[in-house]
């Protein structure tokens, strides 16, 4: 897996697809198995978000 | 190594030619123009500058595709700093939904979909400065019958390589559904489409490359699966992002980057390279996107569990 953002990083949807948090590569057995990949990954991750630093400081 | 910073093309070409450089290639949109000018100056395989312009300028590309008769969305091009009044007036003719992109850009940066065209002006104000050469607003291409795509995205990409004006489509890449407002969440190979749909997708991708005058290099062509058939989203003159090259390598045993580099030095492209997958299964790369409203990453736990998912390789 690749971790692309660490705790404390500011997030902005305007960064586009490169603003992802984590990527996972693998091989699914078939299309049914592939369908479940996003849910399996998200279920394992425990993620929480805050406001941007600049806004939190005000 | 030759540092190109601050030097003009004739001087660079002279130095590179003296060094016996046999090919020039760029792996980013930003350097396609320089690669083009150098390859032309050196008499090497490459795309002329006017073709590169159609590859990196989304407005020029849409116009070229329309001139060639390829089906596509209606679109409006807006200059930098356009007034709210003009945005509202000009975008209204498109109805909704629409997608807004910088005329030059990649990776869906500052790109968003809006159901209501009345929200476009506010968006452009919020990203002021990002569209330094303007914005393109396109009708959102309607998706296909659910049975064709679900549960995956209703668009795919064609990975191709051109050489001496002949474009060879090597693979159709499937996608996980987009995250709001228009961010990619991953790719997979081989694709999930019925063979006749995949053939139509490859055909429209090759027609699009031809309409732009592409002669050479890697191509990543995004295609929407609409109810009236496949339509081109955009043509990129480089290898696709989102780990597509790594997926292609794992499935077919060679890299798109390597094939493109080979073309640059005159090697032929073997179209059968991707006819038979070398793995049993579907190689994927999945990207976890934060919600649109998230401003800061406060906690990220559970990473150790991801490696234990059946089939995860990296």
Coordinates of C-alpha atoms in Angstrom, one line a residue, chain B residues 13-309:
Chain B
X13 CA 19.1 20.1 -29.9
X14 CA 22.7 20.7 -30.9
X15 CA 24.0 19.4 -27.6
X16 CA 21.7 16.4 -27.6
X17 CA 22.4 15.6 -31.3
X18 CA 26.1 15.7 -30.6
X19 CA 25.6 13.3 -27.8
X20 CA 23.9 10.9 -30.1
X21 CA 20.4 11.0 -28.5
X22 CA 18.1 8.7 -30.5
X23 CA 14.8 9.6 -29.0
X24 CA 12.9 12.2 -27.0
X25 CA 9.9 11.4 -24.8
X26 CA 7.9 13.2 -22.1
X27 CA 6.0 11.5 -19.3
X28 CA 4.1 14.7 -18.2
X29 CA 1.8 17.0 -20.0
X30 CA 3.9 20.0 -19.0
X31 CA 7.0 18.8 -21.0
X32 CA 5.2 17.5 -24.1
X33 CA 5.8 20.7 -26.0
X34 CA 9.6 20.7 -25.3
X35 CA 9.8 17.0 -26.2
X36 CA 8.0 17.8 -29.5
X37 CA 10.3 20.7 -30.4
X38 CA 13.4 18.7 -29.6
X39 CA 12.3 15.7 -31.5
X40 CA 11.4 17.8 -34.5
X41 CA 14.7 19.7 -34.4
X42 CA 16.6 16.4 -34.2
X43 CA 14.6 14.7 -37.0
X44 CA 13.3 12.0 -34.6
X45 CA 10.0 10.3 -34.0
X46 CA 7.5 12.5 -32.3
X47 CA 4.4 14.7 -32.4
X48 CA 4.6 18.1 -34.1
X49 CA 3.9 21.1 -31.8
X50 CA 0.4 21.7 -33.3
X51 CA -0.5 18.1 -32.3
X52 CA 0.8 18.6 -28.8
X53 CA -1.3 21.8 -28.5
X54 CA -4.4 19.7 -29.3
X55 CA -3.3 17.1 -26.7
X56 CA -2.8 19.6 -23.8
X57 CA -5.4 22.2 -24.5
X58 CA -8.8 20.8 -23.8
X59 CA -10.6 23.5 -25.8
X60 CA -8.4 22.9 -28.9
X61 CA -9.0 19.2 -28.5
X62 CA -12.8 19.5 -28.3
X63 CA -12.8 21.6 -31.4
X64 CA -10.6 19.2 -33.3
X65 CA -12.8 16.2 -32.3
X66 CA -15.9 18.0 -33.3
X67 CA -14.5 19.0 -36.7
X68 CA -13.7 15.4 -37.3
X69 CA -17.3 14.4 -36.6
X70 CA -16.7 12.5 -33.4
X71 CA -19.8 12.6 -31.1
X72 CA -19.1 14.7 -28.0
X73 CA -20.7 17.1 -25.5
X74 CA -21.6 20.7 -26.2
X75 CA -19.1 22.9 -24.5
X76 CA -18.3 26.5 -23.7
X77 CA -14.8 28.0 -23.3
X78 CA -14.4 30.8 -20.7
X79 CA -11.4 33.2 -20.6
X80 CA -9.5 33.7 -17.3
X81 CA -11.1 36.2 -15.0
X82 CA -14.5 36.0 -16.7
X83 CA -17.3 37.9 -15.0
X84 CA -20.1 36.1 -13.1
X85 CA -22.6 37.6 -15.5
X86 CA -20.8 36.2 -18.5
X87 CA -20.5 32.8 -16.9
X88 CA -24.2 32.6 -16.1
X89 CA -25.1 33.9 -19.6
X90 CA -22.9 31.5 -21.6
X91 CA -23.2 28.3 -19.5
X92 CA -27.0 28.5 -19.3
X93 CA -27.2 27.2 -22.9
X94 CA -25.7 23.9 -21.8
X95 CA -28.4 23.1 -19.3
X96 CA -27.2 20.7 -16.6
X97 CA -25.4 18.8 -15.3
X98 CA -22.0 20.1 -16.5
X99 CA -18.4 19.4 -15.7
X100 CA -15.9 22.3 -15.3
X101 CA -12.2 21.9 -16.0
X102 CA -9.2 24.1 -16.5
X103 CA -8.3 24.3 -20.2
X104 CA -4.9 23.0 -19.3
X105 CA -4.5 20.5 -16.4
X106 CA -4.4 16.9 -15.4
X107 CA -5.4 14.7 -12.5
X108 CA -8.9 16.2 -12.1
X109 CA -7.3 19.2 -10.3
X110 CA -9.9 22.0 -9.9
X111 CA -12.4 19.8 -11.8
X112 CA -16.0 19.5 -10.7
X113 CA -19.4 18.4 -11.8
X114 CA -22.4 20.6 -11.1
X115 CA -26.1 19.5 -11.5
X116 CA -27.1 23.2 -11.6
X117 CA -25.2 25.5 -14.0
X118 CA -26.0 28.3 -11.7
X119 CA -23.3 27.0 -9.4
X120 CA -20.5 27.3 -11.9
X121 CA -19.8 31.0 -11.4
X122 CA -19.3 30.5 -7.7
X123 CA -16.9 27.6 -8.3
X124 CA -14.8 29.7 -10.7
X125 CA -14.5 32.4 -8.1
X126 CA -13.3 29.8 -5.5
X127 CA -10.6 28.5 -7.7
X128 CA -9.5 31.8 -9.2
X129 CA -6.0 31.6 -10.5
X130 CA -6.1 27.9 -11.2
X131 CA -7.4 28.3 -14.8
X132 CA -4.6 30.5 -16.0
X133 CA -5.5 29.9 -19.6
X134 CA -9.3 29.6 -19.0
X135 CA -11.9 27.1 -18.4
X136 CA -13.9 24.6 -20.4
X137 CA -17.5 23.8 -19.3
X138 CA -18.9 20.6 -20.9
X139 CA -22.3 18.9 -20.8
X140 CA -22.0 15.9 -18.5
X141 CA -22.1 12.9 -20.8
X142 CA -25.0 10.7 -19.7
X143 CA -24.1 7.3 -18.5
X144 CA -24.9 4.0 -20.2
X145 CA -27.5 1.4 -19.3
X146 CA -26.6 0.3 -15.7
X147 CA -26.1 -3.3 -16.9
X148 CA -23.1 -2.2 -19.0
X149 CA -21.0 -0.6 -16.2
X150 CA -22.3 -1.2 -12.7
X151 CA -21.0 -1.6 -10.1
X152 CA -18.0 0.1 -11.8
X153 CA -17.6 3.5 -13.4
X154 CA -19.4 4.3 -16.6
X155 CA -16.2 5.3 -18.2
X156 CA -13.0 3.5 -19.2
X157 CA -9.6 4.4 -20.7
X158 CA -7.8 3.1 -23.6
X159 CA -4.0 2.7 -23.3
X160 CA -2.4 3.0 -26.7
X161 CA 0.9 3.8 -28.4
X162 CA 1.4 5.6 -31.6
X163 CA 4.3 5.2 -34.0
X164 CA 4.7 7.0 -37.4
X165 CA 1.0 7.9 -37.4
X166 CA -0.4 4.4 -36.6
X167 CA -2.1 4.2 -33.2
X168 CA -2.2 0.8 -31.6
X169 CA -4.7 0.3 -28.8
X170 CA -3.2 -2.1 -26.3
X171 CA -5.7 -2.3 -23.4
X172 CA -9.0 -1.0 -22.1
X173 CA -8.8 -0.2 -18.4
X174 CA -11.8 -0.4 -16.2
X175 CA -12.5 2.1 -13.4
X176 CA -13.9 2.2 -9.9
X177 CA -16.7 4.8 -9.6
X178 CA -15.7 8.5 -9.3
X179 CA -15.6 10.2 -5.9
X180 CA -17.3 13.6 -5.7
X181 CA -16.9 16.0 -7.3
X182 CA -14.9 14.3 -10.1
X183 CA -12.0 12.4 -8.5
X184 CA -10.7 9.0 -9.7
X185 CA -10.7 6.1 -7.2
X186 CA -8.9 3.4 -9.2
X187 CA -8.3 1.3 -12.2
X188 CA -8.3 -2.4 -13.1
X189 CA -7.1 -4.7 -15.9
X190 CA -8.3 -6.7 -17.8
X191 CA -11.5 -4.7 -18.3
X192 CA -15.1 -5.9 -17.6
X193 CA -16.8 -4.9 -20.8
X194 CA -18.5 -7.2 -23.3
X195 CA -16.3 -7.7 -26.4
X196 CA -18.5 -5.7 -28.7
X197 CA -18.5 -2.7 -26.3
X198 CA -14.7 -2.9 -25.9
X199 CA -14.3 -3.0 -29.7
X200 CA -16.4 0.1 -30.0
X201 CA -14.4 1.8 -27.3
X202 CA -11.1 1.1 -28.9
X203 CA -12.4 2.2 -32.3
X204 CA -13.6 5.6 -31.0
X205 CA -10.3 6.1 -29.2
X206 CA -8.2 5.4 -32.3
X207 CA -10.5 7.8 -34.3
X208 CA -10.0 10.5 -31.7
X209 CA -6.2 10.1 -31.8
X210 CA -6.4 10.4 -35.6
X211 CA -8.6 13.4 -35.4
X212 CA -5.9 15.2 -33.3
X213 CA -3.2 14.1 -35.8
X214 CA -1.3 12.1 -33.2
X215 CA 1.7 10.4 -34.7
X216 CA 3.7 9.1 -31.9
X217 CA 4.0 8.2 -28.2
X218 CA 1.9 6.9 -25.3
X219 CA -1.8 7.7 -25.2
X220 CA -4.3 7.5 -22.4
X221 CA -7.7 8.1 -23.9
X222 CA -10.7 8.3 -21.5
X223 CA -14.0 7.2 -23.0
X224 CA -17.5 7.5 -21.5
X225 CA -20.0 4.7 -22.0
X226 CA -23.1 6.5 -23.0
X227 CA -26.5 5.3 -24.1
X228 CA -25.8 6.2 -27.7
X229 CA -22.3 4.6 -27.7
X230 CA -18.8 5.4 -26.5
X231 CA -17.8 9.1 -26.5
X232 CA -14.4 10.5 -25.9
X233 CA -13.9 12.4 -22.6
X234 CA -10.3 13.4 -23.4
X235 CA -7.1 12.3 -25.1
X236 CA -3.8 12.5 -23.1
X237 CA -0.4 12.3 -24.8
X238 CA 1.2 10.3 -22.0
X239 CA 0.9 7.1 -20.0
X240 CA -2.1 7.2 -17.7
X241 CA -1.8 7.8 -14.0
X242 CA -3.5 5.9 -11.2
X243 CA -0.9 3.1 -11.4
X244 CA -2.1 2.0 -14.8
X245 CA 1.5 1.4 -16.0
X246 CA 2.1 -0.9 -13.0
X247 CA -1.2 -2.8 -13.6
X248 CA -0.4 -3.2 -17.3
X249 CA 3.1 -4.5 -16.4
X250 CA 1.7 -7.0 -13.9
X251 CA -1.0 -8.3 -16.3
X252 CA 0.9 -8.3 -19.6
X253 CA 4.6 -8.4 -18.6
X254 CA 5.8 -5.2 -20.1
X255 CA 5.4 -1.5 -19.3
X256 CA 3.6 1.2 -21.3
X257 CA 6.5 3.5 -20.4
X258 CA 8.9 1.0 -21.9
X259 CA 6.9 0.7 -25.1
X260 CA 6.6 4.4 -25.5
X261 CA 10.4 4.8 -24.9
X262 CA 11.0 2.1 -27.5
X263 CA 8.8 3.9 -30.0
X264 CA 10.8 7.1 -29.4
X265 CA 13.9 5.4 -30.6
X266 CA 12.2 3.7 -33.5
X267 CA 11.2 0.3 -32.2
X268 CA 8.0 -1.1 -33.6
X269 CA 4.9 -1.8 -31.4
X270 CA 3.8 -5.4 -31.2
X271 CA 0.0 -5.3 -30.9
X272 CA -0.2 -8.8 -29.6
X273 CA 1.7 -7.8 -26.4
X274 CA -1.5 -7.4 -24.5
X275 CA -3.6 -10.1 -26.1
X276 CA -3.2 -12.7 -23.3
X277 CA -3.1 -11.8 -19.6
X278 CA -0.3 -13.5 -17.7
X279 CA -2.2 -13.5 -14.4
X280 CA -5.3 -15.4 -13.3
X281 CA -7.6 -12.7 -12.0
X282 CA -8.0 -8.9 -12.2
X283 CA -5.2 -6.5 -11.2
X284 CA -6.5 -3.4 -9.5
X285 CA -5.3 -0.2 -7.8
X286 CA -7.8 1.4 -5.5
X287 CA -7.4 5.0 -4.1
X288 CA -9.1 6.2 -1.0
X289 CA -10.3 9.7 -1.5
X290 CA -11.3 11.9 1.5
X291 CA -14.7 13.5 1.5
X292 CA -15.0 16.8 -0.4
X293 CA -15.6 18.8 2.8
X294 CA -12.6 17.4 4.7
X295 CA -10.1 20.1 5.5
X296 CA -7.4 18.2 7.5
X297 CA -6.5 14.6 8.2
X298 CA -7.0 14.2 12.0
X299 CA -6.5 10.4 12.3
X300 CA -5.6 7.5 10.0
X301 CA -5.6 4.0 11.6
X302 CA -6.0 0.5 10.4
X303 CA -3.3 0.5 7.7
X304 CA -1.8 -2.7 9.0
X305 CA -5.0 -4.6 8.2
X306 CA -4.9 -3.6 4.5
X307 CA -2.0 -5.9 3.8
X308 CA -4.0 -8.9 5.1
X309 CA -6.8 -8.4 2.5

